[in-house]
Short mmCIF file of C-alpha atoms in Angstrom, two decimals:
data_model
loop_
_atom_site.label_atom_id
_atom_site.label_comp_id
_atom_site.label_asym_id
_atom_site.label_seq_id
_atom_site.Cartn_x
_atom_site.Cartn_y
_atom_site.Cartn_z
CA MET J 154 -110.93 28.06 114.73
CA LYS J 155 -112.46 31.34 113.66
CA TRP J 156 -111.56 34.25 115.92
CA THR J 157 -114.69 36.31 116.38
CA LYS J 158 -114.51 39.81 117.86
CA PRO J 159 -115.64 38.71 121.40
CA LYS J 160 -113.02 35.95 121.37
CA ARG J 161 -110.30 38.39 120.32
CA ILE J 162 -111.29 40.83 123.07
CA PHE J 163 -111.36 38.04 125.69
CA ALA J 164 -107.94 36.75 124.55
CA TYR J 165 -106.44 40.23 124.77
CA ILE J 166 -107.91 40.80 128.26
CA ILE J 167 -106.26 37.57 129.46
CA TYR J 168 -103.02 38.62 127.75
CA ALA J 169 -103.15 42.09 129.36
CA LEU J 170 -103.91 40.63 132.81
CA ILE J 171 -100.90 38.31 132.61
CA THR J 172 -98.70 41.24 131.59
CA ILE J 173 -100.00 43.40 134.46
CA ILE J 174 -99.35 40.55 136.91
CA VAL J 175 -95.77 40.31 135.63
CA ILE J 176 -95.40 44.11 136.07
CA CYS J 177 -96.69 43.83 139.67
CA VAL J 178 -94.30 40.97 140.44
CA ASN J 179 -91.43 42.96 138.96
CA PHE J 180 -92.51 46.00 141.04
CA ASN J 181 -92.51 43.94 144.23
CA THR J 182 -89.13 42.40 143.42
CA LYS J 183 -87.63 45.85 142.86
CA LYS J 184 -89.06 47.04 146.20
CA ILE J 185 -87.62 44.02 148.05
CA ASN J 186 -84.18 44.57 146.47
CA ILE J 187 -84.12 48.23 147.57
CA THR J 188 -85.19 47.24 151.10
CA GLU J 189 -82.44 44.62 151.38
CA SER J 190 -79.88 47.07 150.04
CA ALA J 191 -81.02 49.66 152.60
CA LYS J 192 -80.04 47.29 155.44
CA ASN J 193 -76.45 47.20 154.22
CA ALA J 194 -76.51 50.97 153.63
CA PHE J 195 -77.52 51.60 157.27
CA ALA J 196 -74.82 49.27 158.59
CA ASN J 197 -72.23 51.08 156.44
CA ALA J 198 -73.46 54.45 157.73
CA ILE J 199 -73.04 53.34 161.37
CA ASN J 200 -69.49 52.14 160.72
CA LYS J 201 -68.55 55.29 158.78
CA GLU J 202 -69.81 57.48 161.62
CA LYS J 203 -67.44 55.70 164.00
CA ASP J 204 -64.51 56.02 161.60
CA LEU J 205 -65.13 59.73 161.02
CA TYR J 206 -66.08 61.01 164.45
CA ILE J 207 -64.26 58.76 166.95
CA SER J 208 -60.55 59.46 166.57
CA GLN J 209 -59.21 57.60 169.60
CA ILE J 210 -60.45 54.62 171.57
CA ASN J 211 -59.25 53.78 175.09
CA VAL J 212 -60.83 50.66 176.53
CA GLN J 213 -60.27 49.54 180.12
CA TYR J 214 -62.03 46.37 181.12
CA HIS J 215 -62.55 45.36 184.76
CA GLN J 216 -64.39 42.14 185.53
CA LYS J 217 -65.79 43.50 188.78
CA ASN J 218 -67.47 46.35 186.83
CA SER J 219 -69.12 43.88 184.50
CA PRO J 220 -71.32 41.65 186.62
CA ASN J 221 -73.44 40.46 183.64
CA GLU J 222 -72.70 38.17 180.71
CA ILE J 223 -73.12 40.80 177.96
CA ARG J 224 -70.04 40.73 175.73
CA GLY J 225 -67.54 43.55 175.92
CA GLU J 226 -67.87 44.29 172.18
CA GLU J 227 -71.59 44.95 172.58
CA LYS J 228 -70.97 47.22 175.54
CA LYS J 229 -68.35 49.11 173.53
CA ASN J 230 -70.90 49.62 170.71
CA TRP J 231 -73.39 50.88 173.29
CA SER J 232 -70.87 53.40 174.59
CA ASP J 233 -70.16 54.60 171.04
CA GLN J 234 -73.84 55.30 170.46
CA ALA J 235 -74.22 56.94 173.88
CA TYR J 236 -71.28 59.20 172.99
CA PHE J 237 -72.87 60.18 169.64
CA ILE J 238 -76.22 60.95 171.30
CA ALA J 239 -74.47 63.13 173.89
CA LYS J 240 -72.55 65.03 171.16
CA ASP J 241 -75.30 65.10 168.51
CA SER J 242 -78.75 64.55 170.00
CA GLU J 243 -80.43 64.80 166.55
CA ARG J 244 -77.97 62.34 164.98
CA ASN J 245 -77.43 64.58 161.96
CA HIS J 246 -74.19 62.82 161.06
CA LEU J 247 -75.77 59.36 160.95
CA ASP J 248 -78.81 60.68 159.10
CA SER J 249 -76.63 62.32 156.44
CA LEU J 250 -74.38 59.27 156.03
CA PHE J 251 -77.36 56.92 155.66
CA ARG J 252 -78.94 59.20 153.06
CA ASP J 253 -75.69 59.31 151.06
CA GLU J 254 -75.30 55.53 151.18
CA MET J 255 -78.91 55.02 150.11
CA HIS J 256 -78.65 57.44 147.18
CA LYS J 257 -75.84 55.32 145.78
CA ILE J 258 -78.45 52.59 145.42
CA ASN J 259 -81.46 54.69 144.38
CA LYS J 260 -81.28 58.48 144.31
CA TYR J 261 -85.09 58.78 144.48
CA THR J 262 -85.38 56.97 147.83
CA ASN J 263 -86.07 59.18 150.86
CA THR J 264 -84.54 58.21 154.19
CA ALA J 265 -84.87 58.86 157.91
CA ILE J 266 -83.29 57.56 161.10
CA GLY J 267 -84.64 57.27 164.61
CA TYR J 268 -83.44 56.26 168.05
CA SER J 269 -84.73 55.66 171.58
CA TYR J 270 -82.69 56.01 174.79
CA ASN J 271 -83.59 56.50 178.46
CA GLY J 272 -87.27 56.92 177.60
CA LYS J 273 -86.57 59.46 174.85
CA LYS J 274 -87.61 58.82 171.26
CA TYR J 275 -86.42 60.85 168.29
CA ASN J 276 -86.97 60.68 164.50
CA SER J 277 -85.17 62.80 161.92
CA ARG J 278 -88.39 63.19 159.91
CA ASP J 279 -91.94 64.07 160.94
CA GLU J 280 -94.62 61.55 161.86
CA LYS J 281 -96.33 61.89 158.47
CA PHE J 282 -93.21 60.57 156.74
CA ILE J 283 -92.58 57.84 159.33
CA SER J 284 -96.16 56.57 158.99
CA LYS J 285 -95.76 55.90 155.25
CA ALA J 286 -92.09 54.85 155.34
CA THR J 287 -90.77 51.29 155.73
CA LEU J 288 -88.72 50.30 158.77
CA VAL J 289 -85.86 48.41 157.12
CA GLN J 290 -83.46 47.87 160.01
CA GLU J 291 -83.29 48.12 163.79
CA TYR J 292 -80.22 47.70 166.00
CA LYS J 293 -80.29 47.31 169.79
CA PHE J 294 -77.24 48.13 171.92
CA ARG J 295 -77.02 47.05 175.59
CA LYS J 296 -74.71 47.53 178.54
CA ASP J 297 -76.90 45.68 181.05
CA TYR J 298 -80.30 44.05 181.39
CA ASN J 299 -82.09 47.28 182.17
CA ASN J 300 -84.23 47.81 179.09
CA LYS J 301 -84.57 51.52 179.79
CA SER J 302 -80.86 52.04 179.18
CA ASP J 303 -80.93 50.21 175.82
CA ILE J 304 -80.13 52.27 172.73
CA ILE J 305 -82.20 51.34 169.69
CA LEU J 306 -81.30 52.72 166.25
CA GLN J 307 -83.86 52.55 163.41
CA ALA J 308 -83.60 53.12 159.66
CA TYR J 309 -86.58 54.13 157.47
CA ILE J 310 -86.90 54.46 153.71
CA TYR J 311 -89.68 55.57 151.39
CA THR J 312 -89.60 55.16 147.61
CA PRO J 313 -92.67 56.49 145.71
CA ALA J 314 -94.49 53.78 143.75
CA TYR J 315 -94.23 55.70 140.49
CA VAL J 316 -90.43 55.73 140.87
CA LEU J 317 -90.33 51.96 141.24
CA LEU J 318 -92.42 51.67 138.07
CA LEU J 319 -91.00 54.40 135.86
CA ASN J 320 -87.36 54.13 136.92
CA ASN J 321 -87.23 50.56 135.67
CA ILE J 322 -86.53 49.55 132.07
CA ASN J 323 -88.47 46.29 132.53
CA THR J 324 -91.70 48.26 133.10
CA TYR J 325 -91.41 49.93 129.70
CA ILE J 326 -90.64 46.62 128.01
CA LEU J 327 -93.68 44.96 129.59
CA PHE J 328 -95.98 47.88 128.71
CA ALA J 329 -94.73 47.70 125.13
CA VAL J 330 -95.42 43.97 125.07
CA MET J 331 -98.97 44.70 126.27
CA LEU J 332 -99.62 47.52 123.77
CA ILE J 333 -98.03 46.03 120.64
CA PRO J 334 -100.88 43.54 119.88
CA ILE J 335 -103.67 46.11 120.19
CA THR J 336 -101.66 48.66 118.19
CA CYS J 337 -101.15 46.13 115.40
CA TYR J 338 -104.85 45.27 115.47
CA ILE J 339 -105.89 48.94 115.22
CA ILE J 340 -103.51 49.52 112.28
CA TYR J 341 -104.73 46.36 110.54
CA ASN J 342 -108.39 47.25 111.14
CA ASN J 343 -107.96 50.83 109.85
CA ARG J 344 -106.16 49.56 106.78
CA ASN J 345 -109.04 47.20 105.97
CA LYS J 346 -111.57 50.00 106.39
CA LYS J 347 -109.65 52.23 104.00
CA GLU J 348 -109.45 49.43 101.45
CA ASN J 349 -113.19 48.79 101.70
CA LEU J 350 -114.02 52.47 101.30
CA SER J 351 -111.77 52.76 98.26
CA LYS J 352 -113.49 49.90 96.46
CA GLY J 353 -116.30 50.45 94.00
CA ILE J 354 -118.29 48.73 91.29
CA ASN J 355 -117.73 49.50 87.62
CA ASN J 356 -120.93 50.08 85.65
CA GLU J 357 -121.38 49.40 81.92
CA ASP J 358 -120.07 52.86 81.00
CA GLY J 359 -116.90 52.27 83.03
CA ASN J 360 -117.82 54.80 85.76
CA LEU J 361 -116.75 54.00 89.31
CA ILE J 362 -119.41 54.30 92.02
CA LYS J 363 -118.13 54.53 95.56
CA GLN J 364 -119.79 52.23 98.04
CA ARG J 365 -119.91 52.07 101.80
CA LYS J 366 -120.38 48.97 103.90
CA TYR J 367 -122.76 49.36 106.84
CA GLN J 368 -123.25 46.70 109.45
CA SER J 369 -126.72 48.03 110.30
CA THR J 370 -127.98 48.54 106.74
CA LYS J 371 -131.77 48.00 106.38
CA TRP J 372 -132.98 47.64 102.82
CA ILE J 373 -136.60 48.32 101.85
CA GLU J 374 -137.87 47.21 98.46
CA ILE J 375 -139.57 50.22 96.88
CA HIS J 376 -140.09 48.65 93.45
CA GLU J 377 -139.33 45.31 91.90
CA GLY J 378 -135.54 44.88 92.18
CA TYR J 379 -135.00 48.35 93.67
CA TYR J 380 -134.03 48.73 97.33
CA TRP J 381 -133.71 51.84 99.52
CA ASP J 382 -131.74 52.29 102.78
CA ASN J 383 -133.29 55.28 104.50
CA ASN J 384 -130.64 55.39 107.25
CA HIS J 385 -127.78 55.88 104.83
CA ASN J 386 -129.65 57.44 101.88
CA THR J 387 -128.52 54.63 99.58
CA LEU J 388 -130.39 53.32 96.52
CA ARG J 389 -129.52 49.88 95.14
CA TYR J 390 -130.36 48.04 91.96
CA ASN J 391 -128.71 44.67 91.26
CA ASN J 392 -125.04 45.22 92.16
CA THR J 393 -125.05 48.98 91.72
CA GLN J 394 -125.58 51.53 94.48
CA VAL J 395 -125.98 55.28 94.57
CA ILE J 396 -125.71 57.47 97.67
CA LEU J 397 -127.97 60.51 97.50
CA SER J 398 -127.14 63.83 99.12
CA GLY J 399 -128.51 67.34 99.59
CA TYR J 400 -131.92 68.14 98.08
CA ASN J 401 -131.86 64.89 96.09
CA ILE J 402 -132.61 63.05 99.33
CA LYS J 403 -135.70 65.19 100.10
CA ILE J 404 -137.15 64.86 96.61
CA PHE J 405 -136.49 61.13 96.31
CA ARG J 406 -138.01 60.38 99.73
CA LYS J 407 -141.07 62.37 98.70
CA PHE J 408 -141.38 60.42 95.43
CA ILE J 409 -141.24 56.99 97.10
CA SER J 410 -143.73 58.08 99.76
CA LYS J 411 -146.36 58.28 96.97
CA GLU J 412 -147.94 55.08 95.78
CA ASP J 413 -147.76 56.12 92.13
CA PHE J 414 -144.36 57.82 92.49
CA PHE J 415 -145.89 61.07 91.25
CA LEU J 416 -145.25 64.57 92.64
CA SER J 417 -147.12 67.65 91.57
CA HIS J 418 -145.50 71.04 91.33
CA ALA J 419 -147.28 71.93 94.56
CA ASP J 420 -145.82 68.87 96.32
CA ILE J 421 -142.33 69.89 95.28
CA SER J 422 -142.84 73.53 96.26
CA LYS J 423 -143.80 72.43 99.80
CA LEU J 424 -140.33 70.94 100.19
CA TYR J 425 -138.93 74.46 100.04
CA GLU J 426 -141.69 76.10 102.10
CA LYS J 427 -142.60 78.47 99.25
CA VAL J 428 -145.81 79.15 97.39
CA GLU J 429 -146.07 77.80 93.88
CA SER J 430 -144.63 80.32 91.41
CA VAL J 431 -142.70 80.51 88.19
CA GLU J 432 -139.51 80.88 90.21
CA THR J 433 -140.35 77.77 92.21
CA LYS J 434 -141.11 75.77 89.05
CA ASP J 435 -137.84 76.87 87.54
CA ARG J 436 -135.94 75.86 90.67
CA ALA J 437 -137.78 72.55 90.84
CA TYR J 438 -136.79 71.88 87.23
CA HIS J 439 -133.11 72.26 88.04
CA LEU J 440 -133.37 70.15 91.18
CA ILE J 441 -135.25 67.41 89.33
CA LYS J 442 -132.56 67.53 86.66
CA SER J 443 -129.90 66.95 89.37
CA LEU J 444 -131.79 63.95 90.71
CA LYS J 445 -132.23 62.51 87.20
CA GLU J 446 -128.52 62.68 86.54
CA CYS J 447 -127.76 61.03 89.88
CA ILE J 448 -130.10 58.01 89.49
CA ALA J 449 -129.86 57.51 85.72
CA ILE J 450 -127.18 54.88 86.28
CA LEU J 451 -129.80 52.73 88.03
CA ASP J 452 -132.08 52.77 84.99
CA ILE J 453 -134.47 55.27 86.62
CA ASN J 454 -135.82 58.43 85.04
CA VAL J 455 -137.87 61.39 86.28
CA VAL J 456 -140.47 62.10 83.58
CA SER J 457 -142.10 65.49 83.29
CA ILE J 458 -145.90 65.46 82.92
CA ARG J 459 -146.83 68.76 81.33
CA GLY J 460 -148.76 71.06 83.59
CA LYS J 461 -148.97 68.51 86.39
CA GLY J 462 -145.60 67.53 87.80
CA TYR J 463 -143.04 64.73 87.69
CA LYS J 464 -143.07 60.95 87.98
CA LEU J 465 -140.42 58.37 88.80
CA VAL J 466 -140.17 55.66 86.15
CA PHE J 467 -138.23 52.52 87.05
CA ASN J 468 -136.57 50.29 84.42
CA TYR J 469 -136.85 53.26 82.10
CA ASP J 470 -134.45 51.99 79.45
CA SER J 471 -136.24 48.62 79.36
CA CYS J 472 -139.50 50.38 78.64
CA GLN J 473 -138.14 52.20 75.59
#
């Protein structure tokens, strides 16, 4: 099957889409892993706070003071948190411990903690942060069935999307996989262009004429066997081409615009916006000479007609 340019582009688009989907899946997996790790980090922070800031525990349990079925361990945990709120209403210790635990997992992840108790709600970060952060864990501590007395601890994290992408070796591997094919194609295409531009056709004298390949070339037959591409100023005869430049283009276009391929001195002088004079004739002579040398390889000559002007003669050598 021949791979045309549209087919190659379509195939690469499909290839790139698949790679981007894999990157997105990898991004989501990384985010889920950080979120799950944050749950453990918050639990560790709560336990460390107890170990560091509660030095002695004295528990006295009386059945008559516990009329409900809530376990004693849960009530003890509630009392620990009530103690911490009384001593540190902003929960700076817990906030700092959670941040340290989280940075062991990902140092670019931002954290915050929050709690509610007796109708009071507090967050360690402002509402702008909380609104974009993810609530990863929530613990409820009870001493009775009065919801107002419940203590609820919350853990929030926020990891910028660019961190999840750039701080991941798999992202770079996948981007490389996506870019390698198009990079190889560009290198291969440029190499072919350079090879085509460096090619030429050897004439009978062994001279090398550089050629250019144009996709939009439009050839016009100006004489039997002779073709002219006005867009690229290229003259062709058989397998030989010449690319005109400078004043040669102006003069040649003027010649082929005449039915008999004849230009008077006055016609030539108009190309330079000067009146006819000896200086103009002398300049025209040198310019005509330049054109003659350029197109001689195509068996074309510019013949001087004394006192009148110049004429293009095709197949000049064949006429000799």
